[in-house]
Short mmCIF file of C-alpha atoms and ligand atoms in Angstrom, two decimals:
data_model
loop_
_atom_site.label_atom_id
_atom_site.label_comp_id
_atom_site.label_asym_id
_atom_site.label_seq_id
_atom_site.Cartn_x
_atom_site.Cartn_y
_atom_site.Cartn_z
CA UNK A 1 71.99 24.87 -14.18
CA UNK A 2 74.03 23.35 -16.99
CA UNK A 3 73.66 24.91 -20.45
CA UNK A 4 74.86 22.82 -23.45
CA UNK A 5 76.11 24.82 -26.43
CA UNK A 6 78.80 24.50 -29.09
CA UNK A 7 80.21 27.06 -31.60
CA UNK A 8 79.77 24.32 -34.16
CA UNK A 9 76.27 25.66 -34.51
CA UNK A 10 77.45 28.93 -35.91
CA UNK A 11 78.22 26.94 -39.21
CA UNK A 12 74.54 27.23 -39.92
CA UNK A 13 73.93 30.78 -41.20
CA UNK A 14 71.35 31.23 -43.90
CA UNK A 15 71.64 34.61 -45.73
CA UNK A 16 67.98 35.35 -46.75
CA UNK A 17 64.39 34.39 -46.29
CA UNK A 18 61.32 35.74 -47.76
CA UNK A 19 59.16 37.97 -45.63
CA UNK A 20 55.91 39.22 -47.04
CA UNK A 21 57.31 38.68 -50.62
CA UNK A 22 60.65 40.45 -49.99
CA UNK A 23 64.15 38.93 -49.53
CA UNK A 24 65.10 39.65 -45.94
CA UNK A 25 68.23 38.87 -43.86
CA UNK A 26 67.38 35.56 -42.10
CA UNK A 27 65.91 36.24 -38.48
CA UNK A 28 67.27 32.88 -37.37
CA UNK A 29 71.02 33.80 -36.91
CA UNK A 30 74.00 32.81 -34.86
CA UNK A 31 73.83 35.96 -32.82
CA UNK A 32 70.67 34.74 -31.22
CA UNK A 33 72.69 32.31 -29.26
CA UNK A 34 75.29 35.02 -28.47
CA UNK A 35 72.63 37.14 -26.87
CA UNK A 36 71.48 34.20 -24.66
CA UNK A 37 74.98 33.25 -23.77
CA UNK A 38 75.83 36.84 -22.72
CA UNK A 39 72.62 37.07 -20.61
CA UNK A 40 73.44 33.72 -18.90
CA UNK A 41 76.98 34.78 -18.13
CA UNK A 42 75.90 38.26 -16.75
CA UNK A 43 73.27 36.51 -14.61
CA UNK A 44 75.63 34.01 -13.03
CA UNK A 45 74.61 30.49 -11.84
CA UNK A 46 74.84 28.80 -15.15
CA UNK A 47 77.68 26.49 -16.48
CA UNK A 48 78.16 26.25 -20.16
CA UNK A 49 79.14 22.76 -21.32
CA UNK A 50 80.20 21.36 -24.73
CA UNK A 51 77.93 18.53 -25.95
CA UNK A 52 79.01 14.77 -26.22
CA UNK A 53 79.14 13.15 -29.59
CA UNK A 54 76.41 11.08 -30.80
CA UNK A 55 76.54 11.25 -34.63
CA UNK A 56 73.43 11.12 -36.70
CA UNK A 57 72.03 7.77 -35.42
CA UNK A 58 69.76 9.42 -32.78
CA UNK A 59 68.36 11.65 -35.60
CA UNK A 60 67.21 8.41 -37.30
CA UNK A 61 65.12 7.58 -34.24
CA UNK A 62 62.53 10.20 -35.33
CA UNK A 63 63.27 11.03 -38.83
CA UNK A 64 63.40 8.73 -41.87
CA UNK A 65 66.83 7.40 -43.19
CA UNK A 66 66.22 8.78 -46.61
CA UNK A 67 65.62 12.28 -44.98
CA UNK A 68 68.68 12.24 -42.89
CA UNK A 69 70.79 11.06 -45.84
CA UNK A 70 69.29 13.95 -47.83
CA UNK A 71 70.30 16.41 -45.17
CA UNK A 72 73.78 15.11 -45.09
CA UNK A 73 74.26 15.22 -48.80
CA UNK A 74 72.23 18.30 -49.83
CA UNK A 75 75.03 20.80 -49.85
CA UNK A 76 77.41 18.76 -52.00
CA UNK A 77 74.81 18.06 -54.64
CA UNK A 78 73.74 21.83 -54.63
CA UNK A 79 77.33 22.87 -55.10
CA UNK A 80 77.83 20.25 -58.00
CA UNK A 81 74.62 21.64 -59.73
CA UNK A 82 74.92 25.39 -59.11
CA UNK A 83 78.28 26.03 -57.45
CA UNK A 84 78.82 27.56 -54.13
CA UNK A 85 77.14 30.78 -54.63
CA UNK A 86 73.62 30.97 -52.88
CA UNK A 87 72.12 28.87 -50.04
CA UNK A 88 70.35 25.63 -51.20
CA UNK A 89 66.61 26.51 -51.13
CA UNK A 90 63.56 24.84 -52.66
CA UNK A 91 60.85 26.54 -54.78
CA UNK A 92 58.60 23.70 -55.84
CA UNK A 93 57.03 21.36 -53.31
CA UNK A 94 56.24 17.59 -53.58
CA UNK A 95 53.85 17.63 -50.57
CA UNK A 96 51.46 19.86 -52.49
CA UNK A 97 48.02 18.54 -53.35
CA UNK A 98 47.59 16.72 -56.85
CA UNK A 99 51.27 15.83 -57.32
CA UNK A 100 52.97 12.41 -56.84
CA UNK A 101 54.67 11.48 -53.74
CA UNK A 102 57.95 10.44 -55.46
CA UNK A 103 61.54 11.33 -54.80
CA UNK A 104 63.19 12.98 -57.84
CA UNK A 105 66.91 12.67 -58.51
CA UNK A 106 68.00 16.44 -59.06
CA UNK A 107 68.68 18.56 -56.08
CA UNK A 108 65.77 21.04 -56.56
CA UNK A 109 63.37 18.11 -56.79
CA UNK A 110 64.85 16.62 -53.56
CA UNK A 111 64.90 19.96 -51.69
CA UNK A 112 61.17 20.46 -52.61
CA UNK A 113 60.34 16.78 -51.56
CA UNK A 114 61.79 17.30 -48.21
CA UNK A 115 60.54 20.89 -47.47
CA UNK A 116 57.13 22.19 -46.62
CA UNK A 117 58.19 25.93 -47.07
CA UNK A 118 61.06 28.21 -48.09
CA UNK A 119 62.26 29.14 -44.64
CA UNK A 120 64.70 26.19 -44.24
CA UNK A 121 67.69 26.81 -46.55
CA UNK A 122 70.94 24.73 -46.35
CA UNK A 123 74.30 26.29 -46.33
CA UNK A 124 77.90 24.79 -46.39
CA UNK A 125 78.07 24.21 -42.59
CA UNK A 126 74.30 23.40 -41.98
CA UNK A 127 74.70 19.59 -41.56
CA UNK A 128 77.40 19.91 -39.01
CA UNK A 129 75.30 22.54 -37.16
CA UNK A 130 72.25 20.37 -37.34
CA UNK A 131 74.05 17.31 -35.86
CA UNK A 132 75.55 19.57 -33.25
CA UNK A 133 72.20 20.94 -32.13
CA UNK A 134 70.90 17.42 -31.68
CA UNK A 135 73.96 16.56 -29.62
CA UNK A 136 73.30 19.51 -27.44
CA UNK A 137 69.76 18.16 -26.64
CA UNK A 138 70.98 14.57 -26.32
CA UNK A 139 73.59 15.74 -23.81
CA UNK A 140 70.98 17.55 -21.79
CA UNK A 141 69.04 14.26 -21.56
CA UNK A 142 72.18 12.49 -20.23
CA UNK A 143 72.97 15.19 -17.67
CA UNK A 144 69.51 14.67 -16.34
CA UNK A 145 69.69 10.86 -16.35
CA UNK A 146 73.00 11.40 -14.36
CA UNK A 147 71.02 13.32 -11.67
CA UNK A 148 70.66 16.92 -12.76
CA UNK A 149 67.14 18.14 -12.05
CA UNK A 150 67.17 20.37 -15.18
CA UNK A 151 69.36 21.61 -18.14
CA UNK A 152 69.11 24.03 -20.99
CA UNK A 153 70.08 22.86 -24.45
CA UNK A 154 70.82 26.04 -26.42
CA UNK A 155 70.26 24.58 -29.80
CA UNK A 156 70.59 26.21 -33.22
CA UNK A 157 69.15 25.65 -35.68
CA UNK A 158 65.79 24.98 -33.91
CA UNK A 159 63.78 21.88 -34.35
CA UNK A 160 60.10 21.86 -33.60
CA UNK A 161 58.84 22.31 -37.19
CA UNK A 162 60.93 19.28 -38.40
CA UNK A 163 58.69 16.37 -39.06
CA UNK A 164 59.88 12.66 -39.88
CA UNK A 165 60.84 13.58 -43.54
CA UNK A 166 60.16 17.36 -43.77
CA UNK A 167 62.22 20.52 -42.91
CA UNK A 168 60.66 23.94 -42.57
CA UNK A 169 60.32 26.96 -40.40
CA UNK A 170 64.02 27.26 -39.73
CA UNK A 171 64.00 23.60 -38.48
CA UNK A 172 65.90 20.58 -39.93
CA UNK A 173 66.24 17.91 -37.06
CA UNK A 174 63.80 17.86 -34.24
CA UNK A 175 65.97 18.49 -31.21
CA UNK A 176 63.11 18.24 -28.71
CA UNK A 177 61.59 15.17 -30.23
CA UNK A 178 64.93 13.38 -30.21
CA UNK A 179 65.52 14.40 -26.60
CA UNK A 180 62.07 13.02 -25.67
CA UNK A 181 62.70 9.78 -27.60
CA UNK A 182 66.14 9.47 -25.79
CA UNK A 183 64.35 9.61 -22.40
CA UNK A 184 62.01 6.87 -23.66
CA UNK A 185 64.93 4.75 -25.00
CA UNK A 186 66.56 5.13 -21.58
CA UNK A 187 63.56 3.68 -19.88
CA UNK A 188 60.95 6.51 -19.26
CA UNK A 189 57.54 5.09 -19.51
CA UNK A 190 55.93 8.63 -19.99
CA UNK A 191 57.59 11.75 -21.28
CA UNK A 192 55.81 15.15 -21.77
CA UNK A 193 56.70 17.70 -24.27
CA UNK A 194 55.37 21.25 -23.68
CA UNK A 195 55.94 23.69 -26.58
CA UNK A 196 55.66 27.31 -25.73
CA UNK A 197 57.14 28.74 -28.90
CA UNK A 198 54.66 31.26 -30.42
CA UNK A 199 54.30 28.76 -33.49
CA UNK A 200 52.82 25.38 -33.34
CA UNK A 201 55.32 22.55 -33.16
CA UNK A 202 53.93 20.77 -36.10
CA UNK A 203 56.99 18.45 -36.44
CA UNK A 204 56.92 17.26 -32.94
CA UNK A 205 53.26 16.76 -33.05
CA UNK A 206 53.56 14.54 -36.19
CA UNK A 207 56.50 12.57 -34.88
CA UNK A 208 54.45 11.46 -31.66
CA UNK A 209 50.80 11.83 -32.96
CA UNK A 210 50.09 7.99 -32.68
CA UNK A 211 52.02 7.37 -29.53
CA UNK A 212 50.86 7.54 -25.77
CA UNK A 213 54.28 7.40 -24.27
CA UNK A 214 54.95 10.99 -25.26
CA UNK A 215 52.42 13.59 -24.50
CA UNK A 216 52.56 16.52 -26.78
CA UNK A 217 51.04 19.96 -25.57
CA UNK A 218 51.37 23.23 -27.43
CA UNK A 219 50.35 26.81 -26.79
CA UNK A 220 50.69 28.85 -29.94
CA UNK A 221 49.20 31.55 -32.30
CA UNK A 222 46.09 30.44 -33.95
CA UNK A 223 47.12 28.63 -37.14
CA UNK A 224 44.20 30.06 -38.91
CA UNK A 225 45.96 33.33 -38.87
CA UNK A 226 49.70 32.52 -38.80
CA UNK A 227 52.39 29.96 -39.49
CA UNK A 228 52.47 26.97 -39.80
CA UNK A 229 49.01 27.48 -41.13
CA UNK A 230 47.98 23.77 -41.81
CA UNK A 231 48.54 22.14 -38.47
CA UNK A 232 48.05 23.06 -34.70
CA UNK A 233 44.19 23.19 -34.38
CA UNK A 234 42.43 22.37 -31.13
CA UNK A 235 40.66 19.31 -32.69
CA UNK A 236 43.94 17.46 -33.30
CA UNK A 237 43.91 15.17 -30.32
CA UNK A 238 46.10 12.25 -31.42
CA UNK A 239 45.49 8.93 -33.39
CA UNK A 240 45.32 5.35 -32.63
CA UNK A 241 47.28 4.66 -29.37
CA UNK A 242 48.00 8.29 -29.29
CA UNK A 243 44.35 9.40 -29.05
CA UNK A 244 44.11 11.85 -26.05
CA UNK A 245 47.95 12.46 -25.83
CA UNK A 246 48.06 15.52 -28.12
CA UNK A 247 46.78 18.79 -26.77
CA UNK A 248 46.82 21.95 -28.94
CA UNK A 249 45.80 25.29 -27.32
CA UNK A 250 45.76 27.90 -30.02
CA UNK A 251 45.38 31.54 -28.86
CA UNK A 252 44.29 34.73 -30.70
CA UNK A 253 46.91 37.01 -32.27
CA UNK A 254 47.28 40.54 -31.15
CA UNK A 255 45.12 40.13 -27.77
CA UNK A 256 47.05 37.33 -25.99
CA UNK A 257 48.85 38.97 -23.08
CA UNK A 258 49.54 37.33 -19.67
CA UNK A 259 46.08 37.54 -18.68
CA UNK A 260 45.03 35.36 -21.52
CA UNK A 261 48.11 33.30 -21.62
CA UNK A 262 48.36 32.31 -17.90
CA UNK A 263 45.09 30.18 -17.45
CA UNK A 264 45.92 28.34 -20.71
CA UNK A 265 49.48 27.62 -19.49
CA UNK A 266 47.94 26.41 -16.24
CA UNK A 267 45.58 24.13 -18.34
CA UNK A 268 48.55 22.61 -20.16
CA UNK A 269 50.48 22.05 -17.02
CA UNK A 270 47.55 20.47 -15.22
CA UNK A 271 47.25 17.97 -18.23
CA UNK A 272 51.10 17.19 -17.81
CA UNK A 273 50.62 16.76 -14.01
CA UNK A 274 47.83 14.34 -14.53
CA UNK A 275 49.93 12.46 -17.08
CA UNK A 276 52.66 11.92 -14.50
CA UNK A 277 55.70 12.10 -16.86
CA UNK A 278 59.05 10.90 -15.66
CA UNK A 279 60.74 13.71 -17.77
CA UNK A 280 59.49 16.98 -19.29
CA UNK A 281 60.91 18.68 -22.47
CA UNK A 282 60.16 22.24 -23.01
CA UNK A 283 60.41 23.54 -26.54
CA UNK A 284 61.55 26.98 -25.38
CA UNK A 285 60.61 29.44 -28.03
CA UNK A 286 60.90 33.08 -26.84
CA UNK A 287 58.94 34.50 -29.79
CA UNK A 288 55.72 35.08 -27.67
CA UNK A 289 57.46 38.40 -26.53
CA UNK A 290 55.57 41.64 -27.35
CA UNK A 291 58.45 43.06 -29.50
CA UNK A 292 59.10 39.88 -31.58
CA UNK A 293 59.56 41.09 -35.07
CA UNK A 294 57.53 38.12 -36.70
CA UNK A 295 54.88 37.19 -33.92
CA UNK A 296 51.93 38.62 -32.38
CA UNK A 297 51.59 37.76 -28.62
CA UNK A 298 52.04 40.47 -25.90
CA UNK A 299 54.12 38.82 -23.34
CA UNK A 300 56.51 40.99 -21.31
CA UNK A 301 59.75 40.18 -19.38
CA UNK A 302 58.11 39.54 -15.94
CA UNK A 303 55.83 37.05 -17.57
CA UNK A 304 58.81 34.85 -18.51
CA UNK A 305 59.77 34.61 -14.80
CA UNK A 306 56.28 33.48 -14.06
CA UNK A 307 56.33 30.89 -16.84
CA UNK A 308 59.45 29.27 -15.52
CA UNK A 309 58.20 29.43 -12.01
CA UNK A 310 54.82 27.58 -13.07
CA UNK A 311 56.89 24.90 -14.90
CA UNK A 312 59.18 24.59 -11.97
CA UNK A 313 56.33 23.87 -9.51
CA UNK A 314 55.54 20.61 -11.33
CA UNK A 315 58.81 19.36 -9.99
CA UNK A 316 59.53 17.02 -12.87
CA UNK A 317 63.09 16.68 -14.23
CA UNK A 318 63.11 19.27 -17.00
CA UNK A 319 65.10 19.71 -20.30
CA UNK A 320 64.62 23.11 -21.84
CA UNK A 321 65.37 23.01 -25.63
CA UNK A 322 65.76 26.35 -27.39
CA UNK A 323 63.49 27.11 -30.32
CA UNK A 324 62.49 30.44 -31.79
CA UNK A 325 62.73 34.09 -30.65
CA UNK A 326 63.92 36.93 -32.80
CA UNK A 327 63.71 40.15 -30.60
CA UNK A 328 67.57 39.90 -30.22
CA UNK A 329 67.95 42.85 -27.82
CA UNK A 330 65.67 41.10 -25.23
CA UNK A 331 66.11 37.46 -26.15
CA UNK A 332 68.79 36.78 -23.60
CA UNK A 333 67.11 38.47 -20.72
CA UNK A 334 63.81 36.80 -21.43
CA UNK A 335 65.36 33.31 -21.79
CA UNK A 336 67.29 33.75 -18.53
CA UNK A 337 63.99 34.94 -16.87
CA UNK A 338 62.31 31.56 -17.68
CA UNK A 339 65.25 29.56 -16.21
CA UNK A 340 65.59 31.82 -13.28
CA UNK A 341 61.83 31.63 -12.54
CA UNK A 342 62.19 27.82 -12.89
CA UNK A 343 65.05 27.56 -10.39
CA UNK A 344 63.04 29.89 -7.92
CA UNK A 345 60.28 27.31 -7.83
CA UNK A 346 62.47 24.48 -6.52
C1 OKS B 401 56.94 34.19 -42.25
C2 OKS B 401 56.86 33.33 -41.17
C3 OKS B 401 57.95 32.34 -41.20
C4 OKS B 401 57.87 31.76 -39.77
C5 OKS B 401 58.77 30.78 -39.35
C6 OKS B 401 58.67 30.35 -38.05
C7 OKS B 401 59.89 30.19 -37.29
C8 OKS B 401 59.76 29.97 -35.86
N1 OKS B 401 55.76 35.18 -42.30
N2 OKS B 401 59.21 28.73 -35.48
O1 OKS B 401 58.99 28.51 -34.13
O2 OKS B 401 60.02 30.78 -35.07
ZN1 ZN B 402 58.60 30.26 -33.44
#
């Protein structure tokens, strides 16, 4: 299987985030990709390739022009205002209730307008890394269009929380959504996205909520008790044309082990099989792992082999797009287990 990765993604490295009210080194760091690359190389059978160049035009398929322009210009305006000292981070949020939906001119106003939380700071190299991550996903689509049955886009920063004009949850551009849209623009009548990150893929859901040509399914920790808190509930089933094409399967924190997870994964896969997509995009978050430092499911190494195998049995051309996962010592092995299980099903 081909794995698309570029070192340019290292340029995005946020220093701190707030965890339980305390400044903490950011969990989403370049070393995450190193762990996955090491495990892929140790396992063998994977070829690492560089992405093609696509620029920022594909980002504008699923994000608004003003948001993409903001991402591209944010760091320069931050440095003009505050100097190159700290990461650019919002503190005040326009999407909040009772405030006007109006784009201010100053950098803190703009940051808060385009953010829904404080976990997506921007650094000097972020924009280049954000573009590079989308290019990894887009290259994966094109490899599949050229005949590969599957590919793995090792994207950083991740993407599934990024909505048309909002960043948050370590996400800026929605790599998986851009990939799904690329399949559609290259002729696919139906594309399915299966999000198996521990956190609900609120951005991907928002992007496709009123469309029937992209089915969004997600298995995640119950948002009544965990991030992203305000979207991802079971009653969100799509709107307009998209009604019936959004499937959220929230699961309880702490008690979700393989015995709970497996039948729900089977349910999501059955819905996907019934939809008969021409391509499948997996938002591959590895933070469902028992030892993940910020998540509360109880999946184990062997379970990842099974997840990959169950997905592989669908026998649909599949692009895996990397999302979360922060238990760095196990991250590589667990990721390889999914891809290895997938290959064994073929
Ligand atoms: C703070 C939690 C912040 C979580 C950000 C989620 C990142 C992620 N208690 N998304 O998939 O992994
Ligand atoms: Zn996650």
